[in-house]
Coordinates of C-alpha atoms and ligand atoms in Angstrom, one line a residue:
Chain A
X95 CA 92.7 -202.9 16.9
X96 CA 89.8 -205.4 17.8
X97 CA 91.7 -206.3 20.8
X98 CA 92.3 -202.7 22.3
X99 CA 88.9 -202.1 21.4
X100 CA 87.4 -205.0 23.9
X101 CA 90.3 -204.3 26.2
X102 CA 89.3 -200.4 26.1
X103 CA 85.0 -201.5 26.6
X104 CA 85.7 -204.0 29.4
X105 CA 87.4 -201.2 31.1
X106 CA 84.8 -198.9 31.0
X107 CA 82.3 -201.4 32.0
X108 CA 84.5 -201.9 35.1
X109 CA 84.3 -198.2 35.9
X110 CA 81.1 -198.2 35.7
X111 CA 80.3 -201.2 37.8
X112 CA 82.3 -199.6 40.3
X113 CA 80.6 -196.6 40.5
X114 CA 77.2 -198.8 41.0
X115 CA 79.4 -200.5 43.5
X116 CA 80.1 -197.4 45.2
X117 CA 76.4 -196.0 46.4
X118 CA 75.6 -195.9 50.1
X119 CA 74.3 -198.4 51.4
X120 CA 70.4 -198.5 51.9
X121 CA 69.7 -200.3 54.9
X122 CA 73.0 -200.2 57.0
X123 CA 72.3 -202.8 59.6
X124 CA 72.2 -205.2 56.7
X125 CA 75.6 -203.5 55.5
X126 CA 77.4 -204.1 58.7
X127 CA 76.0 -207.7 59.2
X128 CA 77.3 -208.8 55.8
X129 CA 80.8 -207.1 55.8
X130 CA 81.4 -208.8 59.6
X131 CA 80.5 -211.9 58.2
X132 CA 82.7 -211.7 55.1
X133 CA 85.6 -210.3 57.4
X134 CA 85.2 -213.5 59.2
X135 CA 84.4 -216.0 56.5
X136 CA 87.6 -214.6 54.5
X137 CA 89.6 -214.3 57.8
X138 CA 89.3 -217.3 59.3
X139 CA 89.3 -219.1 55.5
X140 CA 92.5 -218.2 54.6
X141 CA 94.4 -218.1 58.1
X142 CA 95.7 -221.7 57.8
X143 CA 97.4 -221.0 54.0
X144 CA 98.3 -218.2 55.4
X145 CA 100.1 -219.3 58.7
X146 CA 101.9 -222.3 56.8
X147 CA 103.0 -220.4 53.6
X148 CA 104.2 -217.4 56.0
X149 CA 106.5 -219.7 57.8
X150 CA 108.0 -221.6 55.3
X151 CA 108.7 -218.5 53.1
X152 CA 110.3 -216.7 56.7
X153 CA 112.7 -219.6 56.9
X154 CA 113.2 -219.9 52.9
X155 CA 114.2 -216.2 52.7
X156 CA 116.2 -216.7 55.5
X157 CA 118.5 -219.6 54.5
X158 CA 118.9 -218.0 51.1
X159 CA 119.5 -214.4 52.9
X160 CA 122.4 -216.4 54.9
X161 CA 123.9 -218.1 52.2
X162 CA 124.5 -215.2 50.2
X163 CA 126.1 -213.3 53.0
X164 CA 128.9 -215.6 53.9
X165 CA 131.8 -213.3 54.5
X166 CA 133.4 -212.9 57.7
X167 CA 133.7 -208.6 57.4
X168 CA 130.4 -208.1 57.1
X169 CA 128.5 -207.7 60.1
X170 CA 126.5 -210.5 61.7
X171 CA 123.3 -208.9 62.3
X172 CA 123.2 -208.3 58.1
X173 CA 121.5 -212.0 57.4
X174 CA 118.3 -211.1 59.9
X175 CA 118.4 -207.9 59.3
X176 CA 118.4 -208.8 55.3
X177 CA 115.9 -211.0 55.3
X178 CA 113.6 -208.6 57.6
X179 CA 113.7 -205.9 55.2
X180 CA 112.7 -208.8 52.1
X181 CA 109.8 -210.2 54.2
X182 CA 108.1 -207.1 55.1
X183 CA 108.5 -205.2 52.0
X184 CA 108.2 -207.4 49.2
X185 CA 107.7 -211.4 50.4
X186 CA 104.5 -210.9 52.5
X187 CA 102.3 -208.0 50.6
X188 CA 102.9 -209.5 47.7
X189 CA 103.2 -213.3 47.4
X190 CA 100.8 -213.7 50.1
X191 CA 97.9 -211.1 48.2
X192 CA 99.1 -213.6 45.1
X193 CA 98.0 -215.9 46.9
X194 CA 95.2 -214.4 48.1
X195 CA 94.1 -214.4 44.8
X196 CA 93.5 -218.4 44.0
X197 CA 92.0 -218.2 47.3
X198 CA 89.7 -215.5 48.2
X199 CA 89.6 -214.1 44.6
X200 CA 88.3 -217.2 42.9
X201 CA 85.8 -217.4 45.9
X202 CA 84.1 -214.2 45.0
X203 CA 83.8 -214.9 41.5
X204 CA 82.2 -218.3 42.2
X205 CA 80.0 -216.6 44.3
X206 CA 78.6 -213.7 43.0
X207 CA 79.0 -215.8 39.4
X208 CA 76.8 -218.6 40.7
X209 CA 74.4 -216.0 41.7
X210 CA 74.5 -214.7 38.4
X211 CA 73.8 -218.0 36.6
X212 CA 70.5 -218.7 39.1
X213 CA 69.5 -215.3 38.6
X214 CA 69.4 -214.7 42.1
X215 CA 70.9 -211.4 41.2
X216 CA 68.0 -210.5 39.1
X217 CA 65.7 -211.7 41.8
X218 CA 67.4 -208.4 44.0
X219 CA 67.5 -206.0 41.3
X220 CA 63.3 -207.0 40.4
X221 CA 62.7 -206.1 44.2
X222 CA 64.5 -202.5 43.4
X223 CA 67.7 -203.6 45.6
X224 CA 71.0 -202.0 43.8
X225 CA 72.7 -205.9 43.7
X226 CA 76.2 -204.8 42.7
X227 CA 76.2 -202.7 45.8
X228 CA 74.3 -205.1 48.3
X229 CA 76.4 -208.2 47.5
X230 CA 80.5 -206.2 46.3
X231 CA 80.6 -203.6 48.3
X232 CA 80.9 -205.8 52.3
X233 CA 83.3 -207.4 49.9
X234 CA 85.3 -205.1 49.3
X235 CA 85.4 -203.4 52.8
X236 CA 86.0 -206.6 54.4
X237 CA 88.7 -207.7 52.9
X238 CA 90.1 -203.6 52.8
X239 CA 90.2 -204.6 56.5
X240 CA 91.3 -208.3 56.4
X241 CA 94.0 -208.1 54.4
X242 CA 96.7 -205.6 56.1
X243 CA 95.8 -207.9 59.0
X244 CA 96.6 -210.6 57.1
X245 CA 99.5 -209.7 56.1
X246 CA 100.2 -208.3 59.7
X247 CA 100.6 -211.9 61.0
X248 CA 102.0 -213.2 58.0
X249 CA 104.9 -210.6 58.7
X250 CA 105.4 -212.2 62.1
X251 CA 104.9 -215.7 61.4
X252 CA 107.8 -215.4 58.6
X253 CA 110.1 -213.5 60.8
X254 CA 109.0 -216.5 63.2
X255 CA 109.9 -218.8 60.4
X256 CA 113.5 -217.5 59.8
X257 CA 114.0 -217.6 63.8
X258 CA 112.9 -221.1 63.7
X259 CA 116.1 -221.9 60.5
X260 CA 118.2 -220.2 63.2
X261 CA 117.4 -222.6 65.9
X262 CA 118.0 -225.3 63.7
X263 CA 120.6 -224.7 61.5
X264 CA 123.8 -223.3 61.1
X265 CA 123.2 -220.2 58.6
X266 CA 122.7 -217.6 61.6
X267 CA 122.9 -217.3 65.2
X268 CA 119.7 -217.4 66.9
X269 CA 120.8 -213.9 69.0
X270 CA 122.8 -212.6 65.7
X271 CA 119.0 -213.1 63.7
X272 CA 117.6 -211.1 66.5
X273 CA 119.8 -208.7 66.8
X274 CA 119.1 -208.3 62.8
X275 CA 115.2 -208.1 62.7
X276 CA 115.3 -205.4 65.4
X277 CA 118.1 -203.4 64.1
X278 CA 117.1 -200.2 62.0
X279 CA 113.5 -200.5 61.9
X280 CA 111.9 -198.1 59.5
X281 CA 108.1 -196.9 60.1
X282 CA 108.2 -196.1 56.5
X283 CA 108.8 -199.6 55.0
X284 CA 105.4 -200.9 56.6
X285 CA 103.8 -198.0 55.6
X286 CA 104.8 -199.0 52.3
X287 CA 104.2 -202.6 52.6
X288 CA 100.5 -201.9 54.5
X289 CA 99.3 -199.2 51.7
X290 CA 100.5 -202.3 48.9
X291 CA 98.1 -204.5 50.7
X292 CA 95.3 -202.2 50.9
X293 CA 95.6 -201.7 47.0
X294 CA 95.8 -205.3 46.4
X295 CA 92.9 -206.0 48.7
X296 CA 91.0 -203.7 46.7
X297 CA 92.0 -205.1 43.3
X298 CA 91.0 -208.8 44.1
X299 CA 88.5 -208.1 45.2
X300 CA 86.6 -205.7 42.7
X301 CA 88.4 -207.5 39.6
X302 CA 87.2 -211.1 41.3
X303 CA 83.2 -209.6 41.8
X304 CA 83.0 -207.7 38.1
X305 CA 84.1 -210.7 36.8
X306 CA 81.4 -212.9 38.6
X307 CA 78.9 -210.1 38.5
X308 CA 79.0 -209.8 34.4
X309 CA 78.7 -213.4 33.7
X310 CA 76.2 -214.2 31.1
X311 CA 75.1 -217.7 29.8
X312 CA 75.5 -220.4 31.8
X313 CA 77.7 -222.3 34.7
X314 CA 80.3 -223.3 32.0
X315 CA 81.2 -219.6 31.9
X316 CA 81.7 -219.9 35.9
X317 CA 85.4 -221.4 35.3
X318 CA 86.2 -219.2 32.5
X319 CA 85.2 -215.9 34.4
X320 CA 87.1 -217.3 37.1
X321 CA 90.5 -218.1 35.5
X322 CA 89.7 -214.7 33.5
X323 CA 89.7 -213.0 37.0
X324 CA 92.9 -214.5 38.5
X325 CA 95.0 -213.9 35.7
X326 CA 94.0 -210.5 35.2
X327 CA 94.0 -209.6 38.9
X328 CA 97.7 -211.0 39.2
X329 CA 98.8 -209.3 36.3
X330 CA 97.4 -205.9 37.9
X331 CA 98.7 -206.7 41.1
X332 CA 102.1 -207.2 39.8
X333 CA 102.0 -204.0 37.7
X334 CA 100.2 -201.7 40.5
X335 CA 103.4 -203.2 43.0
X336 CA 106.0 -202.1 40.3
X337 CA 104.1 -198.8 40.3
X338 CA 103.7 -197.9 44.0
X339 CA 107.4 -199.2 44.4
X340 CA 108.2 -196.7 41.5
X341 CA 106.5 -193.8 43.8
X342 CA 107.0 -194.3 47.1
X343 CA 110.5 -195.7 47.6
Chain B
X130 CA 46.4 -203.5 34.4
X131 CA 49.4 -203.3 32.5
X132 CA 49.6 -202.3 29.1
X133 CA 52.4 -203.4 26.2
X134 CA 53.1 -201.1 23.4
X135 CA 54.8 -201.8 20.4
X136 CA 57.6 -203.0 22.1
X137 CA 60.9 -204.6 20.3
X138 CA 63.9 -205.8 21.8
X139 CA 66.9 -206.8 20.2
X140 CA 70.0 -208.4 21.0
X141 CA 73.1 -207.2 18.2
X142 CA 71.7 -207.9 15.3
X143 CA 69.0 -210.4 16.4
X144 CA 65.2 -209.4 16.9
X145 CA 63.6 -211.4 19.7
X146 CA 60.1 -209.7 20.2
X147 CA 58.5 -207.5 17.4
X148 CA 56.3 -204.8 18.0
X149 CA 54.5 -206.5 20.7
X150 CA 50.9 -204.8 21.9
X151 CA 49.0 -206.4 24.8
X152 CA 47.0 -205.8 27.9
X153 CA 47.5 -207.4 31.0
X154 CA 44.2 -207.4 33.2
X155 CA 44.3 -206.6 37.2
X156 CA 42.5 -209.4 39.2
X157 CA 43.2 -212.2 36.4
X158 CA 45.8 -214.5 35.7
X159 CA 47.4 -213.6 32.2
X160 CA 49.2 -216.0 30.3
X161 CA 52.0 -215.7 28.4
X162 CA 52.3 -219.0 26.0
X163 CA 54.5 -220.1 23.1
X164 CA 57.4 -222.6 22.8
X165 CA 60.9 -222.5 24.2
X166 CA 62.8 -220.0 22.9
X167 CA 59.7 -217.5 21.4
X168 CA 60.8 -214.8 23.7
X169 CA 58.3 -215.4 26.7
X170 CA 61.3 -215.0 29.0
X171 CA 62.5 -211.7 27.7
X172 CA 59.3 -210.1 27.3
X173 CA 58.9 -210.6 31.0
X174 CA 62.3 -208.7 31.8
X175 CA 61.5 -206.1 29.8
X176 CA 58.2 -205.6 31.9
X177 CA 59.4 -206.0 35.0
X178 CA 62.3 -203.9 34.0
X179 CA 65.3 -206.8 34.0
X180 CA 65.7 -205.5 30.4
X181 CA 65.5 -202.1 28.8
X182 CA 63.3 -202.9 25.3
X183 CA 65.3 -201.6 22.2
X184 CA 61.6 -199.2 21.6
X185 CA 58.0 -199.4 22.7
X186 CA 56.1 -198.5 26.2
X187 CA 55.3 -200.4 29.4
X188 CA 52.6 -198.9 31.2
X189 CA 51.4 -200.0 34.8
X190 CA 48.0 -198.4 35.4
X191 CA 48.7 -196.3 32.6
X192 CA 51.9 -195.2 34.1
X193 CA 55.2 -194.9 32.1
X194 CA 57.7 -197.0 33.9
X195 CA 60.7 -196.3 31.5
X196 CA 60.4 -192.3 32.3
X197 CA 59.7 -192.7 35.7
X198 CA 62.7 -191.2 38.4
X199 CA 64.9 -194.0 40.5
X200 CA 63.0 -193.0 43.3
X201 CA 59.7 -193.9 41.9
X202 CA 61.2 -196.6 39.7
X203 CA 62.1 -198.1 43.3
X204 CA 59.0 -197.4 44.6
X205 CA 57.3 -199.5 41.5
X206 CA 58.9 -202.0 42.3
X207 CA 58.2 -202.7 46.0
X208 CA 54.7 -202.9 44.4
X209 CA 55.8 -206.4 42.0
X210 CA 56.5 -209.9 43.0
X211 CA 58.4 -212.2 40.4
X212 CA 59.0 -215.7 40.4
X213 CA 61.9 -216.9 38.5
X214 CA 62.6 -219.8 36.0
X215 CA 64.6 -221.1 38.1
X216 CA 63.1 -220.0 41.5
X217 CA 66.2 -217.9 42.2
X218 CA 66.3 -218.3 46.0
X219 CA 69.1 -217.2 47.7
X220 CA 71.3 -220.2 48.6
X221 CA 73.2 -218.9 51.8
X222 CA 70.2 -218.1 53.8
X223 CA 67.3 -220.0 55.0
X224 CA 63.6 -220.6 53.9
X225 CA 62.5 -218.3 56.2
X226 CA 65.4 -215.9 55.8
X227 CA 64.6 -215.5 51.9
X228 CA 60.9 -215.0 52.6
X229 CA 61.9 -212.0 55.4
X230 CA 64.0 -210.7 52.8
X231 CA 62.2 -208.5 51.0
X232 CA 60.1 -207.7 53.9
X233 CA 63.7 -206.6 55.4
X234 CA 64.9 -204.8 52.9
X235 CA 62.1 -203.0 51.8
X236 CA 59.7 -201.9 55.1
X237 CA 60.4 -201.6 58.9
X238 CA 58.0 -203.8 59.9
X239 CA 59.0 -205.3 63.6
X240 CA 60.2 -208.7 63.9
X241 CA 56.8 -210.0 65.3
X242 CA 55.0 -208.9 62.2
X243 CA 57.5 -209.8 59.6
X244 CA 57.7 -213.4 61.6
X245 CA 53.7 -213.6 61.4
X246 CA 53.7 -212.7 57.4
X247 CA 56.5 -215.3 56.3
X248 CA 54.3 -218.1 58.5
X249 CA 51.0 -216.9 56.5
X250 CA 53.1 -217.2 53.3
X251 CA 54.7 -220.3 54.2
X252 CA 51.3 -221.8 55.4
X253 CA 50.0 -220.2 51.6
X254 CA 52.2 -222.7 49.7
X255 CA 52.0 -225.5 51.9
X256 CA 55.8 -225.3 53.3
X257 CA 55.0 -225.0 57.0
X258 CA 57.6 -226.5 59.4
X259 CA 60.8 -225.6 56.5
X260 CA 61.7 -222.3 58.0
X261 CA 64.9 -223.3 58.9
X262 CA 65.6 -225.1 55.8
X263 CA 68.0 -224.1 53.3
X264 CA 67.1 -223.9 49.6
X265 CA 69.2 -226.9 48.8
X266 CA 67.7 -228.9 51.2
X267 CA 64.0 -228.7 49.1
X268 CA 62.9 -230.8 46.3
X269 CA 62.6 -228.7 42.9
X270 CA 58.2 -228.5 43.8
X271 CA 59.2 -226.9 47.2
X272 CA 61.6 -224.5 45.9
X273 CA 59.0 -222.9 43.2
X274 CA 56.5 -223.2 46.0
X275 CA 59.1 -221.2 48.7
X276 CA 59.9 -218.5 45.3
X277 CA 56.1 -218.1 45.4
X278 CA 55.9 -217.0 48.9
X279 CA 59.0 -215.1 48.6
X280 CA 57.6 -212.8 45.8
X281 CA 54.0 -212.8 48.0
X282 CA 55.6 -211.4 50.9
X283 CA 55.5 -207.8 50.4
X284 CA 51.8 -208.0 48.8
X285 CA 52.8 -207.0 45.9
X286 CA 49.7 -205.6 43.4
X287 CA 51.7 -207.2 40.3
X288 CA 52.8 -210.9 40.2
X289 CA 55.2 -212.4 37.7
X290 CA 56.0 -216.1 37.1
X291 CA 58.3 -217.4 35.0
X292 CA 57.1 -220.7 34.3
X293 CA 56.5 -221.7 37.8
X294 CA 55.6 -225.4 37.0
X295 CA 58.2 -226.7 34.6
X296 CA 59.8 -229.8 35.3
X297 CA 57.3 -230.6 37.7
X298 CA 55.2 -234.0 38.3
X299 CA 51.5 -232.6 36.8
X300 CA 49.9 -233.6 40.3
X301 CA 52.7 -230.4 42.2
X302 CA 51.9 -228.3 38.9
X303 CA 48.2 -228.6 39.7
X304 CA 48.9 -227.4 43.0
X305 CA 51.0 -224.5 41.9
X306 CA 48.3 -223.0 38.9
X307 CA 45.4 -223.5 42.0
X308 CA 47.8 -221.6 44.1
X309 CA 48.3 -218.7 41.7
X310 CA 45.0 -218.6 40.9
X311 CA 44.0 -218.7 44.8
X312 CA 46.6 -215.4 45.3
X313 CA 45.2 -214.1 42.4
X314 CA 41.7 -213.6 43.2
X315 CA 41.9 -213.1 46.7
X316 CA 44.5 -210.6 46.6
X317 CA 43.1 -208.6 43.4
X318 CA 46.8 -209.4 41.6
X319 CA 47.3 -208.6 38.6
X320 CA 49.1 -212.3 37.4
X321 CA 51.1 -212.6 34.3
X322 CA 52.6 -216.1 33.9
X323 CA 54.8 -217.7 31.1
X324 CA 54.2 -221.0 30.4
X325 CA 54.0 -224.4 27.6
X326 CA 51.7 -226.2 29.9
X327 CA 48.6 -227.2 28.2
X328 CA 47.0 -227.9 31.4
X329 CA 47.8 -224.5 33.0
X330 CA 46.6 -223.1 29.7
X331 CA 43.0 -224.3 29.7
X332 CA 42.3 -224.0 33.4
X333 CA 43.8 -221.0 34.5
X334 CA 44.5 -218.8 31.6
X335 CA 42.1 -215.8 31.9
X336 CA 43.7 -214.0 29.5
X337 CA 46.1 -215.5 27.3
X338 CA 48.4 -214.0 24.8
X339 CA 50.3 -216.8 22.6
X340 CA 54.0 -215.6 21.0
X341 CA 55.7 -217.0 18.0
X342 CA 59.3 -216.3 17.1
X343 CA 59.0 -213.1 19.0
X344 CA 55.4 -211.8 17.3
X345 CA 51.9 -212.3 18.8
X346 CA 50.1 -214.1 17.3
X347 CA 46.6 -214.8 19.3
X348 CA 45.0 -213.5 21.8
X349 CA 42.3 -215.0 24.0
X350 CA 41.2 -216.9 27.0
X351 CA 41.1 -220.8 27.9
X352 CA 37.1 -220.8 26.5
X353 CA 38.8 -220.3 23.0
X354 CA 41.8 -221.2 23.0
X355 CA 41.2 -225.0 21.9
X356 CA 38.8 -223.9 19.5
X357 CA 40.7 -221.1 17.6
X358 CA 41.2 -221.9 13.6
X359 CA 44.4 -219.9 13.9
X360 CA 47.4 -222.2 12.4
X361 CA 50.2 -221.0 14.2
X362 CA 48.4 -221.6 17.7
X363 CA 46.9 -224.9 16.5
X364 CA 50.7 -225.8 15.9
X365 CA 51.8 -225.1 19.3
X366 CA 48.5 -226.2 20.8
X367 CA 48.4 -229.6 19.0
X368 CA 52.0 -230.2 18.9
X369 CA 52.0 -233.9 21.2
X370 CA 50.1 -236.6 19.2
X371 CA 48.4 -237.1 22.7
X372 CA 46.1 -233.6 21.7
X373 CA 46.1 -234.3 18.5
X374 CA 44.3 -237.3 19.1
X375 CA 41.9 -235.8 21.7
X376 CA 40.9 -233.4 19.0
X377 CA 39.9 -235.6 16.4
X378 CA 38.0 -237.9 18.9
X379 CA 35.9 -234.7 19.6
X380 CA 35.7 -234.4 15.6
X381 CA 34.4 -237.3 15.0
Ligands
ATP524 N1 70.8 -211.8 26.8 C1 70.5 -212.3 25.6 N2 71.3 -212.1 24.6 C2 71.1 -212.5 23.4 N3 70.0 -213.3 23.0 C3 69.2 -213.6 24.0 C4 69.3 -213.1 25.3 N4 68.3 -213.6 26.1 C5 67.5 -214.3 25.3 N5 68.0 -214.3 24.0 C6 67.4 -214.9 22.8 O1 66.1 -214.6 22.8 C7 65.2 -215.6 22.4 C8 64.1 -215.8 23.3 O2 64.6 -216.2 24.6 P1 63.6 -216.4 25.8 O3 64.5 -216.8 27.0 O4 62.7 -215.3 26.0 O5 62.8 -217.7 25.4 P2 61.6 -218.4 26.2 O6 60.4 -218.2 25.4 O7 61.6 -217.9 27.6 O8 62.0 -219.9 26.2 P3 61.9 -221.0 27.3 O9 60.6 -221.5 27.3 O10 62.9 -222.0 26.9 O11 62.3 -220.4 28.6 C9 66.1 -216.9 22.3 O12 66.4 -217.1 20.9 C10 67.4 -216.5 23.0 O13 68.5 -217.0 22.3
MG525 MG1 62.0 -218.6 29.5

């Protein structure tokens, strides 16, 4: 009863730190500056997990993809083709925003936390400046925006990675895996995969700053707020990807 | 001026200030004393609006602050400069960047003029040549000195300070209360500083009110204040053995 009870306030107080979050900005040159510097800092931060988890994942799915399919009536092209359909839907959106999540997620709530703790966030709001606004919201846009790109080139760079298992190995033809990954394309499946990451993006983000934003006490609450916001941004994620999965396919 | 009535705040079940009622005076620097944890820190958030008091009135220039729109509450509080504990600046951007920033975010002043006020502020607290510094890269002094110009920048009518020279060698704090008091007079601030420095105490404290356990308990200036034959504030004042033994020198 207790527990549904806190469960039931901490949601509320989410609401309504998102709808602070959610007031236009005041001064919009200082809006733009901050969200192209967190688009960078958060792109360029994360690329290199993201280019080497992308291509081992590609060529993991794709060895696994072949072995399964090892029988000589079903068509060639089914292993790349297979493994295609696993990368872009499922591997990519959502083990790479999981991932996303010990990265950038932990990063926000170490932030914004740490300005918390100095009371640099009160230094904002005694100069009238709506803080939750100034410092979530470029958050939140940026990595809206990052993300799908992210997940863009993590797309590629798997499908890369299973190419690369062809070349070597013996599981698929190099021209077979090809033929696979082109075959049948559906517009709808990264529609589906793009809309995931855009709802993941937005629940990192948000559940990483409301976490760092409602810190109170000092920096020993920093690592709890932060392990507080990975495991209930994961558990989210995974629930909002059974939903949307539920709806749209 | 700003005037405190009946205020209370409390936190669950726990009473931190109790039916508080002072009068902070424009032009003068106004001290808040007491020891740690008598509630100097949250009566200052409750003024300057950090904290919504449980009951009671804040009034600046006899206006309400509590009923007051956004707008105007906004508008308030372009007018105030504050100083935190611990000076707050913001760590990603530079010295000068953190003095611009409430020049930035609160007027459209041109570059040229905002550039010439952060030098006249930097120049104020003695940090000339640091505008490219970064917070972390300044000794604790420097920081509170940097905070200072920081909450000058605007010219703000009301200044807060939340113990702005704790932890500080007493030659730096001496340059910090002359500072204060410098801004104070100059500017025609109305000042209001927390503090448990005895030195700040009796040379700068124009108007002091003393709290204990979230009640006030005395109110006076420095002429008084080491003279008073009220217990609780001779408790706090000779608290060290160091003033107790000043005071009965001058006894004898
Ligand atoms: N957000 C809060 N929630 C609950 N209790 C609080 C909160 N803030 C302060 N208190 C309590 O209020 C009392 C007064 O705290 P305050 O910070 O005002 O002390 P202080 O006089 O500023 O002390 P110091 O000189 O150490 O800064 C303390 O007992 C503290 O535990
Ligand atoms: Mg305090």
């Amino acid at each position: 009863m207790r527990l549904l009870l806190n469960a039931l306030t901490l949601i509320g107080e989410y609401f309504m730190f998102l709808g602070k979050v959610f007031s236009v900005p005041e001064r919009w040159k200082q809006f733009f500056k901050k969200t192209i510097d967190e688009m960078y800092s958060m792109g360029v931060g994360s690329l290199p997990i993201v280019i080497i988890v992308s291509i081992i994942m590609g060529a993991v799915v794709t060895i696994q993809t072949g072995l399964q399919i090892e029988s000589s009536w079903i068509p060639k092209w089914t292993v790349g083709f297979t493994a295609r359909t696993s990368i872009v839907m499922e591997f990519c959106p959502t083990i790479l925003s999981l991932l996303l999540i010990g990265n950038m997620g932990s990063r926000i709530t170490a932030e914004i936390g740490g300005m918390r703790v100095t009371e640099q966030i009160d230094a904002l709001d005694a100069m009238g400046i709506n803080s939750a606004s100034f410092l979530v919201l470029p958050k939140i846009v940026a990595l809206l925006i990052v993300n799908p790109i992210l997940i863009v080139i993590s797309m590629f760079l798997a499908l890369l990675g299973g190419y690369l298992v062809a070349l070597m190995g013996t599981v698929v033809a190099p021209y077979n895996y090809i033929d696979g990954i082109t075959s049948f394309f559906r517009m709808y499946d990264l529609y589906y995969a793009l809309i995931k990451t855009v709802v993941f993006a937005f629940v990192i983000s948000s559940i990483a700053s409301f976490y760092g934003y409602k810190i109170e006490g000092g920096a020993l609450e920093l690592g709890k707020a932060s392990t507080q916001a990975v495991v209930t941004s994961s558990f989210l994620l995974l629930i909002l990807n059974l939903i949307i999965t539920q709806i749209m396919l | 001026m700003i005037t405190v009535k009946n205020i209370y705040k409390q936190f669950d079940d726990f009473e931190v200030l109790k039916n508080i009622n002072t009068q902070f005076e424009e032009g003068k620097i106004n001290l808040i004393i007491g020891r740690s944890g008598s509630g100097k820190t949250v009566l200052l958030k409750c003024i300057i609006g950090l904290m919504k008091p449980t009951s009671g009135q804040i009034l600046f220039d006899n206006r309400d602050f509590s009923i007051f729109s956004e707008k105007e509450q906004k508008k308030m509080k372009m007018e105030m400069g504050v100083v935190f504990q611990g000076a707050a600046l913001f760590d990603s951007l530079t010295i000068q960047e953190n003095v611009m920033f409430p020049l930035n975010m609160l007027t459209d002043q041109s570059l040229e003029e905002k550039l010439e006020r952060i030098n006249y502020c930097l120049q104020r607290v003695g940090l000339e040549n640091t505008n490219h510094l970064y917070p972390s890269e300044l000794s604790g002094g420097m920081k509170k000195r940097a905070a200072i110009a920081r909450a000058i920048a605007a010219k703000p009518r009301y200044l807060f300070c939340d113990e702005p020279n704790s932890g500080l060698d007493p030659k730096t704090s001496i340059m910090i209360d002359e500072l204060l008091f410098g801004i104070t007079h100059e500017f025609n601030i109305t000042t209001i500083i927390n503090s448990h420095d005895l030195n700040t105490v009796i040379t700068i404290g124009e108007n002091i009110a003393y709290l204990q356990d979230g009640c006030l308990e005395w109110q006076g200036n420095k002429e008084n204040v080491l003279t008073s034959d009220n217990q609780k504030l001779n408790s706090f004042i000779y608290a060290q053995p160091l003033t107790q033994k000043i005071r009965e020198f001058i006894k004898q």
